[in-house]
CSV table of C-alpha atoms and ligand atoms in Angstrom, one decimal:
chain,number,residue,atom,x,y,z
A,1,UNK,CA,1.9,21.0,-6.4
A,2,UNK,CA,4.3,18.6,-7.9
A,3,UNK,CA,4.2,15.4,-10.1
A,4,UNK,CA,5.1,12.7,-7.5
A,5,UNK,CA,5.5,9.2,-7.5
A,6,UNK,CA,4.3,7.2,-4.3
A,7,UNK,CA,4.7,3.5,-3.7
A,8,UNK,CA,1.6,1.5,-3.3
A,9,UNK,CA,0.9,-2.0,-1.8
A,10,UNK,CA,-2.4,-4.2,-2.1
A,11,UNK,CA,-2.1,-6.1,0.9
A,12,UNK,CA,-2.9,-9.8,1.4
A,13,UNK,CA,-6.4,-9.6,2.5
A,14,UNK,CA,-7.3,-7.4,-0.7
A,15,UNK,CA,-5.8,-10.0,-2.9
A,16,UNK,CA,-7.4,-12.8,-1.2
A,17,UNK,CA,-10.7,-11.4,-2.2
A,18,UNK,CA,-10.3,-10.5,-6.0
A,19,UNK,CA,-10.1,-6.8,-4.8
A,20,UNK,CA,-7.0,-5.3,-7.1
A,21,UNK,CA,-9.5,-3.8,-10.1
A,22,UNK,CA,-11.8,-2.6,-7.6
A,23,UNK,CA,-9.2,-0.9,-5.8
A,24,UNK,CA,-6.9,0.3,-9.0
A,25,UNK,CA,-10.3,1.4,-10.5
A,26,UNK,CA,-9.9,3.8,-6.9
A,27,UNK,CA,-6.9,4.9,-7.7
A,28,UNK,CA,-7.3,5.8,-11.2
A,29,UNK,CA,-11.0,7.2,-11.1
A,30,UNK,CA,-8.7,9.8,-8.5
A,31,UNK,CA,-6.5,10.8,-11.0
A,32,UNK,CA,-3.2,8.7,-10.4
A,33,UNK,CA,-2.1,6.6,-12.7
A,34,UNK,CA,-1.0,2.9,-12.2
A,35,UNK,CA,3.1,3.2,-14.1
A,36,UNK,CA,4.5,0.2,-13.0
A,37,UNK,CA,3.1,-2.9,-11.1
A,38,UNK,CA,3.5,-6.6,-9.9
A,39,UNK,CA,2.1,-9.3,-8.0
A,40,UNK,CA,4.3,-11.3,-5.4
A,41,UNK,CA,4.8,-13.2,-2.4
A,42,UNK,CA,6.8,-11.5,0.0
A,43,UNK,CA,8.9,-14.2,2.3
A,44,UNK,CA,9.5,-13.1,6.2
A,45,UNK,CA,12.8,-11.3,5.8
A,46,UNK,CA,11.7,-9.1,2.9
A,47,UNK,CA,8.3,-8.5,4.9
A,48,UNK,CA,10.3,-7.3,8.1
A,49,UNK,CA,12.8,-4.9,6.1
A,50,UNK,CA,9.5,-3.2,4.6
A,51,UNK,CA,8.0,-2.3,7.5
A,52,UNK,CA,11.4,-2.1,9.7
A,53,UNK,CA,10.2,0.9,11.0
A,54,UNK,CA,7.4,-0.3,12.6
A,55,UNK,CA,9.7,-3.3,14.5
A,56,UNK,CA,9.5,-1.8,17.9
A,57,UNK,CA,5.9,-1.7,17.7
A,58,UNK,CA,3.5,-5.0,19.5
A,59,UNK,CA,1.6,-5.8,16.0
A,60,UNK,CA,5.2,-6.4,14.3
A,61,UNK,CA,5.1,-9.7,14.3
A,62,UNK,CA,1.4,-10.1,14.0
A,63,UNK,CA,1.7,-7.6,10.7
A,64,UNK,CA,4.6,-9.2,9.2
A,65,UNK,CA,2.5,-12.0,9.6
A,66,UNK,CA,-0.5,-10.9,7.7
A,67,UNK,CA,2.1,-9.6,5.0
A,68,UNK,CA,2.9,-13.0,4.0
A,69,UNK,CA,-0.2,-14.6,4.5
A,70,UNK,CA,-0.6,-14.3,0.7
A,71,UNK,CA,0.3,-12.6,-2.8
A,72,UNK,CA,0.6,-8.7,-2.3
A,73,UNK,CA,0.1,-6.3,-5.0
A,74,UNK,CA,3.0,-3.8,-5.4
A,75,UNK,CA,2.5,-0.4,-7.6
A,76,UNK,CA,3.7,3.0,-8.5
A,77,UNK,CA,1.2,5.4,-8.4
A,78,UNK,CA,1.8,8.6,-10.5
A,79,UNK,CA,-0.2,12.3,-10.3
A,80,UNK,CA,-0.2,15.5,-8.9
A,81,UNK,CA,0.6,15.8,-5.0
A,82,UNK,CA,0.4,11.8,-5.5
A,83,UNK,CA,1.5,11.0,-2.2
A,84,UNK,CA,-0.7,12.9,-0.2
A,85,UNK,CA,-3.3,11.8,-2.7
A,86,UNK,CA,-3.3,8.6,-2.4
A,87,UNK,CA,-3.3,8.6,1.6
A,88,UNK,CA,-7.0,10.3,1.4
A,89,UNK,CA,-7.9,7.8,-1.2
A,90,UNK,CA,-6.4,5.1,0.8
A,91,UNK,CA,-8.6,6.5,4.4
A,92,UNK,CA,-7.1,6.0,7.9
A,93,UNK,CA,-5.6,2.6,8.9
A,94,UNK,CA,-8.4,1.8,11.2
A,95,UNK,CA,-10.9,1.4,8.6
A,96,UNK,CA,-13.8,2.0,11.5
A,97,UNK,CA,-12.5,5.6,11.4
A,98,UNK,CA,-12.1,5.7,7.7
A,99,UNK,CA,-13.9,8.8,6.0
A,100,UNK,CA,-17.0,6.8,3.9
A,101,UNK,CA,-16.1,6.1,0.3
A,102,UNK,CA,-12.1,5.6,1.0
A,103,UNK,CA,-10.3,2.2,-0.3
A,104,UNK,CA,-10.5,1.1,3.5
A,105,UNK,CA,-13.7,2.2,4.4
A,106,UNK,CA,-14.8,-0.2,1.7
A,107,UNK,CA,-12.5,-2.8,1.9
A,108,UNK,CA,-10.6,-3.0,5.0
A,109,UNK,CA,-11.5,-6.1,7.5
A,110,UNK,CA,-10.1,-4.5,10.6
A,111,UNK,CA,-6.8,-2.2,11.4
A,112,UNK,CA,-4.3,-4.6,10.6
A,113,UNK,CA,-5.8,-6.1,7.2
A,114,UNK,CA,-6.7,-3.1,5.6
A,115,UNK,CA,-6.2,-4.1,1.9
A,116,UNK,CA,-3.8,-1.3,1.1
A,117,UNK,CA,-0.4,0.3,2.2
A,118,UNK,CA,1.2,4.2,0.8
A,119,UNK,CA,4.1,5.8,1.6
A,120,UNK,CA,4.0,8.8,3.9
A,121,UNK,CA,6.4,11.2,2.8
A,122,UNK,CA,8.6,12.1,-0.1
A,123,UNK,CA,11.7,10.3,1.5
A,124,UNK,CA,9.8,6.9,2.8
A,125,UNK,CA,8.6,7.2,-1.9
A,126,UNK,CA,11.9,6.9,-3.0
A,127,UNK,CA,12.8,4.1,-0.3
A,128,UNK,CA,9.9,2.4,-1.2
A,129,UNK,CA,9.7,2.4,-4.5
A,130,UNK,CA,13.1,1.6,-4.9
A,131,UNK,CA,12.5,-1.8,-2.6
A,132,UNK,CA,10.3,-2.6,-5.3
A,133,UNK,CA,11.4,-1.9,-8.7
A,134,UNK,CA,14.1,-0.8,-11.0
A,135,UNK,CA,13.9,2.7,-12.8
A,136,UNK,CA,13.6,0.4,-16.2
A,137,UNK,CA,10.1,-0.7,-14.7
A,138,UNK,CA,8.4,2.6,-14.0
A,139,UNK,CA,6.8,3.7,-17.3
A,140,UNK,CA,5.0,6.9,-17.0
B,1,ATP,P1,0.7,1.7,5.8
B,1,ATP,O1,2.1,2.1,6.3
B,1,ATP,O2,0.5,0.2,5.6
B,1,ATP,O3,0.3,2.5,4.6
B,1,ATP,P2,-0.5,3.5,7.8
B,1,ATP,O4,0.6,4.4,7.4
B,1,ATP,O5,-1.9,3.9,7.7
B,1,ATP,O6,-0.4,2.2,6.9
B,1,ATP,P3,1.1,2.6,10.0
B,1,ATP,O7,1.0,3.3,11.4
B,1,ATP,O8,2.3,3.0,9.2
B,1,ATP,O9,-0.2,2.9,9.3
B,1,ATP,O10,1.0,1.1,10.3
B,1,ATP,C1,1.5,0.2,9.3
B,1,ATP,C2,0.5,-1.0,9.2
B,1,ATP,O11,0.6,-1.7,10.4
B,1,ATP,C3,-1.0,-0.6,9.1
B,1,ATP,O12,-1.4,-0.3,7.8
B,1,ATP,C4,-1.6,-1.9,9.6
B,1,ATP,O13,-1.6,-2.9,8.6
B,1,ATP,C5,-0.7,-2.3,10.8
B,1,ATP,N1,-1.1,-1.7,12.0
B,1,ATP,C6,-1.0,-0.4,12.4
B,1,ATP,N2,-1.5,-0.2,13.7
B,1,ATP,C7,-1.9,-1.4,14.1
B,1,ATP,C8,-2.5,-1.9,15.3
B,1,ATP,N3,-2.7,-1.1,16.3
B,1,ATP,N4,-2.8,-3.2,15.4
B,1,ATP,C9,-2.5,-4.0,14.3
B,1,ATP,N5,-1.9,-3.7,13.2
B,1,ATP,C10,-1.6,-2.4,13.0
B,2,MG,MG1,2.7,3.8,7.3
């Protein structure tokens, strides 16, 4: 497996309850390193081009909603296989189905606020990490 780079999000809900160590202690106890990071508030238009994908869908609105609803954590997240990786440290969106000991299983309040976002695939990494931050920010 390969050294990847995946983009990470701490989503409102998380940040709302003083959840980022608990959650980047997660991360890192796992193996992948935190190598670049910020804290921001995403306004409507930024929110709706992140999860443009997803705009067809009924909870669009209701998610860009929740996106903006507060200050999001946004992170690289380095390691081996890291994308993958972090999705099974991360647990399925609906937390109720999350396998026990997974960021949403602990964390999540319900299938829309459910403290964290990863990217899916090597293509949606680069996209996403790129929406984010500059090469100069990414400090392995
Ligand atoms: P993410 O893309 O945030 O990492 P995911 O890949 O597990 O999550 P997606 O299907 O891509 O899930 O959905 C994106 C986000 O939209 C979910 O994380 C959740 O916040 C929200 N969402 C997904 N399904 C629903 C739903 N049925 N009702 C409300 N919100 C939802
Ligand atoms: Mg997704």
């Amino acid at each position: 497996m390969a050294r990847q780079h995946t983009l990470s999000i701490i989503k409102p809900d998380a940040t709302r309850r003083n959840l980022t160590g608990q959650i980047n202690a997660k991360f890192e106890s796992a193996g992948l390193r935190i190598v670049a990071q910020k804290r921001l508030q995403l306004t409507q238009a930024q929110a709706e081009a992140f999860y443009a994908v997803h705009s067809a869908r009924p909870f669009f609105a209701g998610l860009v909603a929740f996106m903006i609803s507060g200050p999001v954590v946004a992170q690289v997240l380095e390691g081996e296989d890291a994308i993958a990786r972090n999705r099974a440290i991360m647990g399925a969106t609906d937390p109720k189905k999350a396998e026990p000991g997974t960021i949403r299983a602990a964390f999540a309040e319900d299938i829309e606020a459910n403290s964290v976002h990863g990217s899916d695939s090597v293509e949606t990494a680069a996209a996403e990490i790129a929406f984010f931050f500059s090469g100069l920010e990414i400090v392995g």
